[in-house]
CSV table of C-alpha atoms in Angstrom, one decimal:
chain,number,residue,atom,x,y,z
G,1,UNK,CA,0.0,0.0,0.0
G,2,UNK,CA,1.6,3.3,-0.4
G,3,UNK,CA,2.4,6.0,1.9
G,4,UNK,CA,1.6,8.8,-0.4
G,5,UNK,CA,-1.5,8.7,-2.9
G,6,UNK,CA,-2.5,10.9,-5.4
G,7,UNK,CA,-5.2,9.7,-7.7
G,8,UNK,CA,-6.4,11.8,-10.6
G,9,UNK,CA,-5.4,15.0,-8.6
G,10,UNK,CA,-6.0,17.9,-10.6
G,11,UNK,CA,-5.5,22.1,-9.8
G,12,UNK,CA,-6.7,24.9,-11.6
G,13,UNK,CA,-6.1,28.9,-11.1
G,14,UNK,CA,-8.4,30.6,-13.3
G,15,UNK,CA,-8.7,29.4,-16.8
G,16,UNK,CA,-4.8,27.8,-16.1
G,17,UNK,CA,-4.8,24.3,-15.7
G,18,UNK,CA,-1.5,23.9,-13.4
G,19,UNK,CA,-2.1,20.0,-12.7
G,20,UNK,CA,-4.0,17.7,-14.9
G,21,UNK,CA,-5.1,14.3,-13.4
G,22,UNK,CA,-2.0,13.7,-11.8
G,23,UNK,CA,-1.7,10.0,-10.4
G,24,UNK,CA,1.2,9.5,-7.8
G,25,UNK,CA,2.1,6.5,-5.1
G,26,UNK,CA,5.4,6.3,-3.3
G,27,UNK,CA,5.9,3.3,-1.3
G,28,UNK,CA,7.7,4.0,2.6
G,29,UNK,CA,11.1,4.2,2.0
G,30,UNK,CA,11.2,5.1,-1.6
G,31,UNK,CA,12.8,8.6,-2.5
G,32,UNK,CA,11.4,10.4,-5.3
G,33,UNK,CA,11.6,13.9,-6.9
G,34,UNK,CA,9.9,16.5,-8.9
G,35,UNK,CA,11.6,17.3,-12.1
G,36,UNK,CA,10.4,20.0,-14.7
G,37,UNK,CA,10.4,23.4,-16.0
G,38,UNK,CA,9.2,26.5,-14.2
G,39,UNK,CA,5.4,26.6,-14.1
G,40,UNK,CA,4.6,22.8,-14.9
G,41,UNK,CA,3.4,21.9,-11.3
G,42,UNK,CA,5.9,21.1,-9.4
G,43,UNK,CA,5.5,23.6,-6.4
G,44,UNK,CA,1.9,23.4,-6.6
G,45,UNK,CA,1.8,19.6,-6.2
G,46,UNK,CA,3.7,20.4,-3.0
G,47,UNK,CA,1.5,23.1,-2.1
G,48,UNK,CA,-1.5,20.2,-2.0
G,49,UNK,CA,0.4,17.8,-0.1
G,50,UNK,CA,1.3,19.8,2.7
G,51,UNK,CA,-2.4,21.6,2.7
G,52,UNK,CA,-1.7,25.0,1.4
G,53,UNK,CA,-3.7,24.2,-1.4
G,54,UNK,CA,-6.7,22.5,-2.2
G,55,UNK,CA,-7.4,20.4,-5.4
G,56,UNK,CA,-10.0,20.6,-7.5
G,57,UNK,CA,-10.5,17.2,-8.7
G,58,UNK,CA,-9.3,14.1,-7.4
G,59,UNK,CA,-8.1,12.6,-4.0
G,60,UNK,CA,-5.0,12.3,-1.6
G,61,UNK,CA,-4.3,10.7,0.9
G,62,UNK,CA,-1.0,9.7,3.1
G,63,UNK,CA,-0.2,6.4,5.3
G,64,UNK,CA,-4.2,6.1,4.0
G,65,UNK,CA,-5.4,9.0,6.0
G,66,UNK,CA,-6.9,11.1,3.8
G,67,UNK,CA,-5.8,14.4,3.3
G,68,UNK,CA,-8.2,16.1,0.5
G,69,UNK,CA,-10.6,14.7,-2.1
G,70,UNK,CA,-13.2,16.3,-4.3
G,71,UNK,CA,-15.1,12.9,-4.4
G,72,UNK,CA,-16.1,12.6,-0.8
G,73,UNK,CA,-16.3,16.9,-0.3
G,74,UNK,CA,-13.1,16.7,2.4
G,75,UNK,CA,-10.2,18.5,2.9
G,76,UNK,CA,-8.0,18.0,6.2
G,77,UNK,CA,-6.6,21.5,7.4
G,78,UNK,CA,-2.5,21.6,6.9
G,79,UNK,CA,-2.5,21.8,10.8
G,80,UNK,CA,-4.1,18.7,11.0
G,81,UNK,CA,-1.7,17.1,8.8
G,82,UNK,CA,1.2,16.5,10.6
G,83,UNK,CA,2.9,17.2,7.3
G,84,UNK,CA,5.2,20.0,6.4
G,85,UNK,CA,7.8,21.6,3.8
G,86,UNK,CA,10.9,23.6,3.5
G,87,UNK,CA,10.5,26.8,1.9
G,88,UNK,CA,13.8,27.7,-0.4
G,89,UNK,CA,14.0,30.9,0.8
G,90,UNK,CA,13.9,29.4,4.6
């Protein structure tokens, strides 16, 4: 089962479609990486993860506690999460 699911996750902002049906596990232990130009949803992947975001379609979850998903209406509060990131500019 993996630690971190994302199934069909998708984020808009406006008429910009900055994730599109994004599907995502990573297993505990596995180390894995965002790789991509600036502006193809990197940052705002992390952004949903760690709760600073909410998607607009599809469902995440972590260790299977879910975090946010568009099916079932629910979205866990980033405080809630015991989740967080590093900013670069930290």
């Amino acid at each position: 089962m993996a630690q971190l699911k994302l199934k069909d996750v998708t984020k808009r902002f406006g008429e910009v479609i900055a994730v599109n049906k994004l599907n995502l596990d990573v297993e505990q232990g596995e180390c894995f990486s965002f790789l991509g130009p600036s502006g193809c949803g990197k940052t705002t992947t992390l952004r949903m993860i760690a709760g600073f975001e909410d998607l607009d379609e599809g469902e995440l979850s972590v260790d299977d506690k879910l975090f946010s998903s568009s099916f079932k209406k629910y979205y866990l509060p980033p405080e809630q999460r015991d989740f967080g990131m590093v900013f670069q500019a930290f």
